[in-house]
Amino acid sequence: MKAFKVLYNQNKLYSEITTEASYTDQRNELSLRAVLNGSEKYKIGKRTVTVFPGNFLILNEGTSYDRTIYSDSIANTFAIFFSKKFLRDFQYGFSSSDRNLLDEPIDNEIIQRTTFLETIYPCKGDIKYNLSHLIDHFNENSDDLLLDDYIYHALLLFYRLYYREVLNKSNHLDALNAGTRDELFKRLSLAKDFMLSNYNQDISLEDISRHSCLSPTHLFRTFKQIYNCSPHQYLIQTRLDNARHMLKSTNYTLNEIVNLVGFTCPSTFIKLFKNKFHFTPGTYRNHVA
Amino acid sequence: MMSSEFINGIPFYLNEPKMALDFLVEKLGFVVHGHPVSKNLDGVMVCDSYGNFYKIFSVTQKNVNNKNDFNLVINTTDCLHDFYNMGTAGLSILDKPHYVREGLAFEILDPWGNKYTFLEKRDYTE
C-alpha cells in the first residue's frame, strides 16, 4: 500500500507498506527517509545502506539511488521531500536579519544548493516525536498547513541534529586541516553506516575497516574520538537498541530476537541488555515497553 | 479517581463569568462538570480534552492586574496540533511552539490576560 501527497508548497510526503518493492535510478529533492517497521535498502553509488527503525537517511537533491524492500515481515517506510523553494525560504529566514527579512521578504538571490552528508542519522528525541505525529496526521489526511508545520519542525530539528552529529563531532578529530578532517569524518560515517546497516550480521573490525577505507588501527583510534566508543562497542549498542525496538513492537520470542539482532549467546545478550537499560529483556517487554 | 490537591484553578472575572466559561468550552474544548453554586460559577469544574480537571474561582479586576500572575500549564500529547487548532480558532498567541527542557510548548492568552501554556512533555531518556 502506498500513499503520496503533494502539499500546496510542493513539499511531498510518501509512505509505503509492503514486503517487497524495488525502484531503480531514483532522483528527488532533498529527502528524509525513515522506517517504522522492517528495513529498507538503498544503493547510493557503490555503497549500500540499510535503514532500520530508530534511524533515518538523508539524501540530497539530485542523488541517484536504488531502493529495495525485501522482507519476511511487513516493512513500513516514510519519506519527506523538501521542495527547493521551501528549503530556500527556510534557510533565508534563518540566515537573514529581522530588518533584512522586513525589507526583502522574498529572497531573490540564487542561493547555492545545500548538501548534507548522506548518512544514517539517529531518529531520537524531538525528531522522533515530530515524525511520529507527522505520520499520524498524514495517515489521517490532515490539512496541508498542519502537515507543513511538522515538516518545518522536522527540517529545523534536522539542522540542529546536523550541527550536533556532523559539524560539532567532526571538530573532535585531531586532523591537521579542514580538508583532511572532512574526508576522515566521511570515512568514519561510512564505518558507522556499515555497522548500522549490517548490525545483524557477523561483522569484524576488518570488514568495517575495508568498507570505510581506513586501516583497522586508524579506524579504531579515530572512531573513538567521534563516537566516544570503539567500533565494537558501537555495534553492540546498535544491536541492543534494535533488540529493544523488537521487544517493544514485535511478538518475536527472546531467542528469535537474540538471533535477529546478531547475538549468538542469549545469556550474554541478557547481561548486556540489563547493563544498558537496567531491566532484563523480559521485564522490559512485560512492564516497560 | 482525582484528588483535589491535583486540581488547578482558573480565575474568572466576576463581571464576565459566562464569557470566560464560553471561552474555555468553545475555544479550548473544555467540558463543564458539576453545577454552579453562584452566578460567578464558583464551584464549577472543567475538564480539558486530556482528562485534567480544573476548578473555577472568581476574582476581581484588581486581583489580576498583573497579567503574569496566572499561568495554567495544560499538558498536551500533540503540541503542534493544538497550536494549529488555536491559531485556526483565532486565539491570541503569546509564543509559538518552542523547545523547552521538558518538551515542546506554546503560550496563548485569553481575552482577560490569563496565560495558558500548552506543554507536550517528551521523554528524552531513550
GROMACS .gro file of C-alpha atoms in nm:
model
  415
    1MET     CA    1   0.000   0.000   0.000
    2LYS     CA    2   0.135   0.339  -0.096
    3ALA     CA    3   0.027   0.690  -0.001
    4PHE     CA    4   0.162   1.006  -0.158
    5LYS     CA    5   0.073   1.367  -0.102
    6VAL     CA    6   0.197   1.688  -0.263
    7LEU     CA    7   0.139   1.986  -0.037
    8TYR     CA    8   0.046   2.335  -0.154
    9ASN     CA    9   0.413   2.442  -0.139
   10GLN     CA   10   0.538   2.134  -0.328
   11ASN     CA   11   0.669   1.956  -0.020
   12LYS     CA   12   0.582   1.590  -0.054
   13LEU     CA   13   0.507   1.304   0.182
   14TYR     CA   14   0.527   0.939   0.091
   15SER     CA   15   0.462   0.617   0.278
   16GLU     CA   16   0.470   0.258   0.173
   17ILE     CA   17   0.369  -0.062   0.348
   18THR     CA   18   0.489  -0.374   0.174
   19THR     CA   19   0.704  -0.686   0.196
   20GLU     CA   20   0.858  -0.649  -0.147
   21ALA     CA   21   0.939  -0.347  -0.365
   22SER     CA   22   1.220  -0.235  -0.591
   23TYR     CA   23   1.283   0.103  -0.753
   24THR     CA   24   1.588   0.184  -0.962
   25ASP     CA   25   1.755   0.505  -1.068
   26GLN     CA   26   1.550   0.732  -0.842
   27ARG     CA   27   1.630   1.102  -0.807
   28ASN     CA   28   1.445   1.357  -0.595
   29GLU     CA   29   1.462   1.675  -0.393
   30LEU     CA   30   1.634   1.671  -0.053
   31SER     CA   31   1.462   1.389   0.133
   32LEU     CA   32   1.443   1.237   0.477
   33ARG     CA   33   1.371   0.863   0.480
   34ALA     CA   34   1.260   0.673   0.787
   35VAL     CA   35   1.150   0.318   0.852
   36LEU     CA   36   0.886   0.237   1.113
   37ASN     CA   37   0.899  -0.140   1.079
   38GLY     CA   38   1.118  -0.379   0.885
   39SER     CA   39   1.400  -0.233   0.678
   40GLU     CA   40   1.475  -0.059   0.351
   41LYS     CA   41   1.790  -0.092   0.147
   42TYR     CA   42   1.942   0.194  -0.054
   43LYS     CA   43   2.214   0.166  -0.313
   44ILE     CA   44   2.381   0.504  -0.350
   45GLY     CA   45   2.665   0.492  -0.599
   46LYS     CA   46   2.883   0.200  -0.497
   47ARG     CA   47   2.770   0.176  -0.139
   48THR     CA   48   2.465   0.014   0.012
   49VAL     CA   49   2.298   0.126   0.332
   50THR     CA   50   2.004  -0.028   0.511
   51VAL     CA   51   1.772   0.184   0.719
   52PHE     CA   52   1.614   0.022   1.024
   53PRO     CA   53   1.368   0.169   1.278
   54GLY     CA   54   1.534   0.422   1.507
   55ASN     CA   55   1.731   0.583   1.224
   56PHE     CA   56   1.672   0.785   0.913
   57LEU     CA   57   1.864   0.855   0.598
   58ILE     CA   58   1.919   1.191   0.429
   59LEU     CA   59   1.955   1.204   0.052
   60ASN     CA   60   2.050   1.528  -0.121
   61GLU     CA   61   1.869   1.679  -0.414
   62GLY     CA   62   1.967   1.503  -0.734
   63THR     CA   63   2.133   1.200  -0.575
   64SER     CA   64   2.072   0.889  -0.782
   65TYR     CA   65   1.979   0.577  -0.585
   66ASP     CA   66   1.807   0.240  -0.600
   67ARG     CA   67   1.565   0.147  -0.326
   68THR     CA   68   1.465  -0.205  -0.227
   69ILE     CA   69   1.237  -0.359   0.031
   70TYR     CA   70   1.253  -0.733   0.066
   71SER     CA   71   1.131  -0.858   0.396
   72ASP     CA   72   0.961  -1.154   0.565
   73SER     CA   73   0.761  -0.918   0.779
   74ILE     CA   74   0.580  -0.606   0.659
   75ALA     CA   75   0.804  -0.304   0.614
   76ASN     CA   76   0.658   0.038   0.678
   77THR     CA   77   0.855   0.326   0.532
   78PHE     CA   78   0.804   0.701   0.528
   79ALA     CA   79   0.971   0.990   0.344
   80ILE     CA   80   0.958   1.369   0.338
   81PHE     CA   81   1.068   1.550   0.022
   82PHE     CA   82   1.156   1.914   0.087
   83SER     CA   83   1.080   2.138  -0.210
   84LYS     CA   84   1.356   2.370  -0.331
   85LYS     CA   85   1.154   2.680  -0.252
   86PHE     CA   86   1.065   2.563   0.098
   87LEU     CA   87   1.428   2.485   0.168
   88ARG     CA   88   1.545   2.819   0.031
   89ASP     CA   89   1.286   3.015   0.232
   90PHE     CA   90   1.380   2.820   0.544
   91GLN     CA   91   1.749   2.897   0.502
   92TYR     CA   92   1.683   3.259   0.410
   93GLY     CA   93   1.466   3.300   0.719
   94PHE     CA   94   1.745   3.179   0.943
   95SER     CA   95   2.039   3.342   0.773
   96SER     CA   96   1.893   3.693   0.738
   97SER     CA   97   1.848   3.962   0.998
   98ASP     CA   98   1.496   4.064   1.105
   99ARG     CA   99   1.549   4.401   0.932
  100ASN     CA  100   1.651   4.234   0.609
  101LEU     CA  101   1.354   3.999   0.623
  102LEU     CA  102   1.123   4.301   0.650
  103ASP     CA  103   1.295   4.492   0.370
  104GLU     CA  104   1.324   4.194   0.140
  105PRO     CA  105   1.076   3.926   0.248
  106ILE     CA  106   1.139   3.724  -0.064
  107ASP     CA  107   1.483   3.600  -0.139
  108ASN     CA  108   1.573   3.697  -0.494
  109GLU     CA  109   1.928   3.577  -0.488
  110ILE     CA  110   2.027   3.236  -0.606
  111ILE     CA  111   2.146   3.051  -0.300
  112GLN     CA  112   2.394   2.776  -0.356
  113ARG     CA  113   2.237   2.432  -0.332
  114THR     CA  114   2.272   2.294   0.019
  115THR     CA  115   2.417   1.949   0.050
  116PHE     CA  116   2.429   1.742   0.363
  117LEU     CA  117   2.635   1.440   0.449
  118GLU     CA  118   2.433   1.148   0.310
  119THR     CA  119   2.448   0.923   0.607
  120ILE     CA  120   2.227   0.747   0.859
  121TYR     CA  121   2.114   0.973   1.145
  122PRO     CA  122   1.963   0.871   1.479
  123CYS     CA  123   1.587   0.920   1.498
  124LYS     CA  124   1.567   1.003   1.867
  125GLY     CA  125   1.426   1.275   2.088
  126ASP     CA  126   1.231   1.561   1.933
  127ILE     CA  127   1.272   1.445   1.574
  128LYS     CA  128   1.127   1.104   1.665
  129TYR     CA  129   0.821   1.267   1.825
  130ASN     CA  130   0.785   1.504   1.532
  131LEU     CA  131   0.794   1.229   1.269
  132SER     CA  132   0.556   1.014   1.470
  133HIS     CA  133   0.297   1.296   1.483
  134LEU     CA  134   0.354   1.382   1.118
  135ILE     CA  135   0.293   1.021   1.011
  136ASP     CA  136  -0.027   1.005   1.218
  137HIS     CA  137  -0.160   1.325   1.061
  138PHE     CA  138  -0.053   1.215   0.715
  139ASN     CA  139  -0.247   0.891   0.762
  140GLU     CA  140  -0.548   1.090   0.882
  141ASN     CA  141  -0.521   1.311   0.573
  142SER     CA  142  -0.494   1.626   0.784
  143ASP     CA  143  -0.484   1.977   0.646
  144ASP     CA  144  -0.179   2.081   0.440
  145LEU     CA  145  -0.097   2.370   0.671
  146LEU     CA  146  -0.085   2.141   0.973
  147LEU     CA  147   0.134   1.890   0.789
  148ASP     CA  148   0.357   2.176   0.686
  149ASP     CA  149   0.410   2.279   1.048
  150TYR     CA  150   0.551   1.933   1.119
  151ILE     CA  151   0.766   1.942   0.806
  152TYR     CA  152   0.904   2.281   0.910
  153HIS     CA  153   0.990   2.143   1.254
  154ALA     CA  154   1.138   1.827   1.100
  155LEU     CA  155   1.377   2.043   0.899
  156LEU     CA  156   1.453   2.265   1.197
  157LEU     CA  157   1.531   1.962   1.412
  158PHE     CA  158   1.738   1.807   1.136
  159TYR     CA  159   1.951   2.121   1.114
  160ARG     CA  160   2.011   2.101   1.489
  161LEU     CA  161   2.095   1.734   1.462
  162TYR     CA  162   2.326   1.802   1.171
  163TYR     CA  163   2.511   2.063   1.372
  164ARG     CA  164   2.546   1.822   1.663
  165GLU     CA  165   2.617   1.500   1.475
  166VAL     CA  166   2.829   1.628   1.189
  167LEU     CA  167   2.968   1.979   1.229
  168ASN     CA  168   3.032   1.956   1.601
  169LYS     CA  169   3.157   1.598   1.604
  170SER     CA  170   3.395   1.645   1.314
  171ASN     CA  171   3.571   1.913   1.518
  172HIS     CA  172   3.668   1.644   1.768
  173LEU     CA  173   3.902   1.490   1.517
  174ASP     CA  174   4.270   1.558   1.564
  175ALA     CA  175   4.328   1.619   1.195
  176LEU     CA  176   4.574   1.867   1.056
  177ASN     CA  177   4.350   2.065   0.827
  178ALA     CA  178   3.981   2.104   0.744
  179GLY     CA  179   4.002   1.906   0.420
  180THR     CA  180   4.164   1.606   0.589
  181ARG     CA  181   3.920   1.631   0.878
  182ASP     CA  182   3.617   1.632   0.646
  183GLU     CA  183   3.745   1.334   0.450
  184LEU     CA  184   3.823   1.142   0.767
  185PHE     CA  185   3.480   1.220   0.907
  186LYS     CA  186   3.316   1.097   0.586
  187ARG     CA  187   3.503   0.769   0.610
  188LEU     CA  188   3.409   0.727   0.974
  189SER     CA  189   3.048   0.788   0.872
  190LEU     CA  190   3.086   0.505   0.620
  191ALA     CA  191   3.206   0.284   0.904
  192LYS     CA  192   2.909   0.384   1.119
  193ASP     CA  193   2.663   0.331   0.832
  194PHE     CA  194   2.813  -0.010   0.760
  195MET     CA  195   2.756  -0.116   1.121
  196LEU     CA  196   2.404   0.030   1.134
  197SER     CA  197   2.318  -0.145   0.807
  198ASN     CA  198   2.472  -0.481   0.896
  199TYR     CA  199   2.440  -0.494   1.272
  200ASN     CA  200   2.258  -0.827   1.247
  201GLN     CA  201   2.547  -0.990   1.056
  202ASP     CA  202   2.869  -1.138   1.185
  203ILE     CA  203   3.100  -0.847   1.101
  204SER     CA  204   3.458  -0.787   1.208
  205LEU     CA  205   3.676  -0.481   1.251
  206GLU     CA  206   3.847  -0.579   0.924
  207ASP     CA  207   3.511  -0.572   0.741
  208ILE     CA  208   3.431  -0.228   0.879
  209SER     CA  209   3.780  -0.107   0.803
  210ARG     CA  210   3.758  -0.228   0.442
  211HIS     CA  211   3.422  -0.057   0.385
  212SER     CA  212   3.541   0.271   0.528
  213CYS     CA  213   3.879   0.272   0.351
  214LEU     CA  214   4.066   0.314   0.679
  215SER     CA  215   4.327   0.086   0.835
  216PRO     CA  216   4.195  -0.104   1.142
  217THR     CA  217   4.427   0.089   1.374
  218HIS     CA  218   4.338   0.427   1.226
  219LEU     CA  219   3.966   0.340   1.234
  220PHE     CA  220   3.982   0.223   1.596
  221ARG     CA  221   4.164   0.537   1.712
  222THR     CA  222   3.961   0.798   1.522
  223PHE     CA  223   3.620   0.633   1.569
  224LYS     CA  224   3.659   0.676   1.942
  225GLN     CA  225   3.731   1.049   1.902
  226ILE     CA  226   3.392   1.095   1.734
  227TYR     CA  227   3.159   0.844   1.894
  228ASN     CA  228   3.322   0.805   2.236
  229CYS     CA  229   3.333   0.427   2.199
  230SER     CA  230   3.511   0.164   1.994
  231PRO     CA  231   3.354   0.028   1.673
  232HIS     CA  232   3.283  -0.299   1.856
  233GLN     CA  233   3.105  -0.115   2.140
  234TYR     CA  234   2.907   0.085   1.883
  235LEU     CA  235   2.798  -0.238   1.716
  236ILE     CA  236   2.684  -0.385   2.048
  237GLN     CA  237   2.487  -0.068   2.133
  238THR     CA  238   2.319  -0.083   1.791
  239ARG     CA  239   2.222  -0.447   1.843
  240LEU     CA  240   2.081  -0.369   2.187
  241ASP     CA  241   1.883  -0.068   2.060
  242ASN     CA  242   1.732  -0.281   1.784
  243ALA     CA  243   1.656  -0.561   2.028
  244ARG     CA  244   1.474  -0.311   2.247
  245HIS     CA  245   1.269  -0.195   1.948
  246MET     CA  246   1.177  -0.556   1.868
  247LEU     CA  247   1.081  -0.630   2.228
  248LYS     CA  248   0.855  -0.327   2.218
  249SER     CA  249   0.692  -0.364   1.879
  250THR     CA  250   0.705  -0.728   1.771
  251ASN     CA  251   0.597  -1.067   1.904
  252TYR     CA  252   0.929  -1.238   1.837
  253THR     CA  253   1.045  -1.460   2.119
  254LEU     CA  254   1.355  -1.367   2.310
  255ASN     CA  255   1.562  -1.635   2.136
  256GLU     CA  256   1.443  -1.515   1.797
  257ILE     CA  257   1.539  -1.157   1.884
  258VAL     CA  258   1.882  -1.271   2.002
  259ASN     CA  259   1.943  -1.426   1.659
  260LEU     CA  260   1.779  -1.145   1.463
  261VAL     CA  261   2.000  -0.874   1.611
  262GLY     CA  262   2.321  -1.068   1.564
  263PHE     CA  263   2.397  -1.209   1.908
  264THR     CA  264   2.490  -1.575   1.938
  265CYS     CA  265   2.450  -1.631   2.310
  266PRO     CA  266   2.121  -1.546   2.491
  267SER     CA  267   2.284  -1.515   2.833
  268THR     CA  268   2.540  -1.264   2.703
  269PHE     CA  269   2.257  -1.068   2.540
  270ILE     CA  270   2.054  -1.061   2.864
  271LYS     CA  271   2.356  -0.944   3.062
  272LEU     CA  272   2.441  -0.667   2.814
  273PHE     CA  273   2.077  -0.559   2.787
  274LYS     CA  274   2.046  -0.531   3.162
  275ASN     CA  275   2.369  -0.333   3.186
  276LYS     CA  276   2.246  -0.081   2.931
  277PHE     CA  277   1.877  -0.046   3.013
  278HIS     CA  278   1.870  -0.158   3.380
  279PHE     CA  279   1.600  -0.416   3.305
  280THR     CA  280   1.616  -0.772   3.179
  281PRO     CA  281   1.464  -0.810   2.829
  282GLY     CA  282   1.168  -0.998   2.982
  283THR     CA  283   1.096  -0.727   3.238
  284TYR     CA  284   1.132  -0.462   2.971
  285ARG     CA  285   0.880  -0.631   2.743
  286ASN     CA  286   0.627  -0.702   3.018
  287HIS     CA  287   0.643  -0.387   3.223
  288VAL     CA  288   0.823  -0.107   3.042
  289ALA     CA  289   0.755  -0.135   2.669
  290MET     CA  290  -1.004   0.898   4.092
  291MET     CA  291  -0.886   1.254   4.115
  292SER     CA  292  -0.765   1.426   4.423
  293SER     CA  293  -0.824   1.793   4.496
  294GLU     CA  294  -0.459   1.855   4.556
  295PHE     CA  295  -0.401   1.789   4.186
  296ILE     CA  296  -0.672   2.027   4.070
  297ASN     CA  297  -0.556   2.357   3.927
  298GLY     CA  298  -0.769   2.667   3.949
  299ILE     CA  299  -0.874   2.901   3.672
  300PRO     CA  300  -0.960   3.258   3.771
  301PHE     CA  301  -1.278   3.412   3.626
  302TYR     CA  302  -1.365   3.779   3.625
  303LEU     CA  303  -1.664   3.850   3.842
  304ASN     CA  304  -1.827   4.060   3.575
  305GLU     CA  305  -1.782   3.817   3.286
  306PRO     CA  306  -1.808   3.461   3.417
  307LYS     CA  307  -2.029   3.337   3.138
  308MET     CA  308  -1.794   3.467   2.868
  309ALA     CA  309  -1.498   3.314   3.047
  310LEU     CA  310  -1.668   2.978   3.063
  311ASP     CA  311  -1.764   3.001   2.696
  312PHE     CA  312  -1.400   3.067   2.614
  313LEU     CA  313  -1.289   2.750   2.792
  314VAL     CA  314  -1.560   2.538   2.634
  315GLU     CA  315  -1.574   2.676   2.282
  316LYS     CA  316  -1.214   2.776   2.223
  317LEU     CA  317  -1.017   2.535   2.436
  318GLY     CA  318  -1.257   2.241   2.416
  319PHE     CA  319  -1.306   2.205   2.792
  320VAL     CA  320  -1.606   2.017   2.928
  321VAL     CA  321  -1.806   2.152   3.222
  322HIS     CA  322  -1.861   1.925   3.523
  323GLY     CA  323  -2.099   1.996   3.809
  324HIS     CA  324  -2.345   2.277   3.866
  325PRO     CA  325  -2.264   2.634   3.961
  326VAL     CA  326  -2.344   2.730   4.318
  327SER     CA  327  -2.341   3.102   4.238
  328LYS     CA  328  -2.372   3.330   3.940
  329ASN     CA  329  -1.991   3.364   3.942
  330LEU     CA  330  -1.965   2.994   3.865
  331ASP     CA  331  -1.769   2.924   4.181
  332GLY     CA  332  -1.759   2.552   4.237
  333VAL     CA  333  -1.783   2.456   3.873
  334MET     CA  334  -1.516   2.220   3.749
  335VAL     CA  335  -1.394   2.198   3.393
  336CYS     CA  336  -1.202   1.919   3.229
  337ASP     CA  337  -0.963   1.952   2.935
  338SER     CA  338  -0.952   1.704   2.649
  339TYR     CA  339  -0.673   1.511   2.823
  340GLY     CA  340  -0.881   1.443   3.133
  341ASN     CA  341  -0.725   1.706   3.362
  342PHE     CA  342  -0.969   1.881   3.595
  343TYR     CA  343  -0.963   2.249   3.691
  344LYS     CA  344  -1.161   2.437   3.949
  345ILE     CA  345  -1.309   2.776   3.868
  346PHE     CA  346  -1.277   3.058   4.118
  347SER     CA  347  -1.393   3.415   4.078
  348VAL     CA  348  -1.161   3.713   4.105
  349THR     CA  349  -1.196   4.086   4.083
  350GLN     CA  350  -1.024   4.302   3.824
  351LYS     CA  351  -0.779   4.418   4.091
  352ASN     CA  352  -0.658   4.066   4.166
  353VAL     CA  353  -0.548   4.001   3.814
  354ASN     CA  354  -0.396   4.333   3.720
  355ASN     CA  355  -0.064   4.165   3.692
  356LYS     CA  356  -0.116   3.952   3.384
  357ASN     CA  357   0.175   3.727   3.471
  358ASP     CA  358   0.013   3.612   3.794
  359PHE     CA  359  -0.180   3.337   3.628
  360ASN     CA  360  -0.025   3.076   3.407
  361LEU     CA  361  -0.201   2.748   3.365
  362VAL     CA  362   0.010   2.467   3.221
  363ILE     CA  363  -0.202   2.231   3.015
  364ASN     CA  364  -0.039   1.903   2.922
  365THR     CA  365  -0.093   1.801   2.564
  366THR     CA  366   0.009   1.496   2.364
  367ASP     CA  367   0.050   1.689   2.038
  368CYS     CA  368   0.165   2.048   2.079
  369LEU     CA  369   0.179   2.144   1.711
  370HIS     CA  370  -0.170   2.012   1.651
  371ASP     CA  371  -0.311   2.212   1.941
  372PHE     CA  372  -0.121   2.519   1.824
  373TYR     CA  373  -0.271   2.480   1.479
  374ASN     CA  374  -0.622   2.447   1.625
  375MET     CA  375  -0.572   2.753   1.848
  376GLY     CA  376  -0.446   2.957   1.554
  377THR     CA  377  -0.741   2.846   1.341
  378ALA     CA  378  -0.977   2.944   1.622
  379GLY     CA  379  -0.825   3.292   1.620
  380LEU     CA  380  -0.682   3.285   1.971
  381SER     CA  381  -0.420   3.529   2.084
  382ILE     CA  382  -0.086   3.353   2.054
  383LEU     CA  383   0.172   3.476   2.303
  384ASP     CA  384   0.454   3.246   2.197
  385LYS     CA  385   0.465   2.999   1.910
  386PRO     CA  386   0.588   2.639   1.967
  387HIS     CA  387   0.939   2.631   2.104
  388TYR     CA  388   1.155   2.359   2.254
  389VAL     CA  389   1.197   2.363   2.629
  390ARG     CA  390   1.374   2.127   2.868
  391GLU     CA  391   1.062   1.914   2.919
  392GLY     CA  392   0.949   1.907   2.556
  393LEU     CA  393   0.763   2.139   2.320
  394ALA     CA  394   0.546   2.430   2.438
  395PHE     CA  395   0.349   2.733   2.325
  396GLU     CA  396   0.153   3.001   2.506
  397ILE     CA  397  -0.178   3.173   2.447
  398LEU     CA  398  -0.367   3.447   2.627
  399ASP     CA  399  -0.737   3.451   2.698
  400PRO     CA  400  -0.929   3.778   2.647
  401TRP     CA  401  -0.872   3.870   3.015
  402GLY     CA  402  -0.497   3.827   3.006
  403ASN     CA  403  -0.471   3.483   3.161
  404LYS     CA  404  -0.181   3.286   3.020
  405TYR     CA  405  -0.214   2.922   2.917
  406THR     CA  406   0.096   2.718   2.841
  407PHE     CA  407   0.041   2.407   2.635
  408LEU     CA  408   0.320   2.164   2.705
  409GLU     CA  409   0.392   1.837   2.529
  410LYS     CA  410   0.620   1.653   2.770
  411ARG     CA  411   0.872   1.433   2.599
  412ASP     CA  412   1.089   1.152   2.726
  413TYR     CA  413   1.447   1.218   2.621
  414THR     CA  414   1.598   0.930   2.813
  415GLU     CA  415   1.558   0.674   2.534
   0.00000   0.00000   0.00000
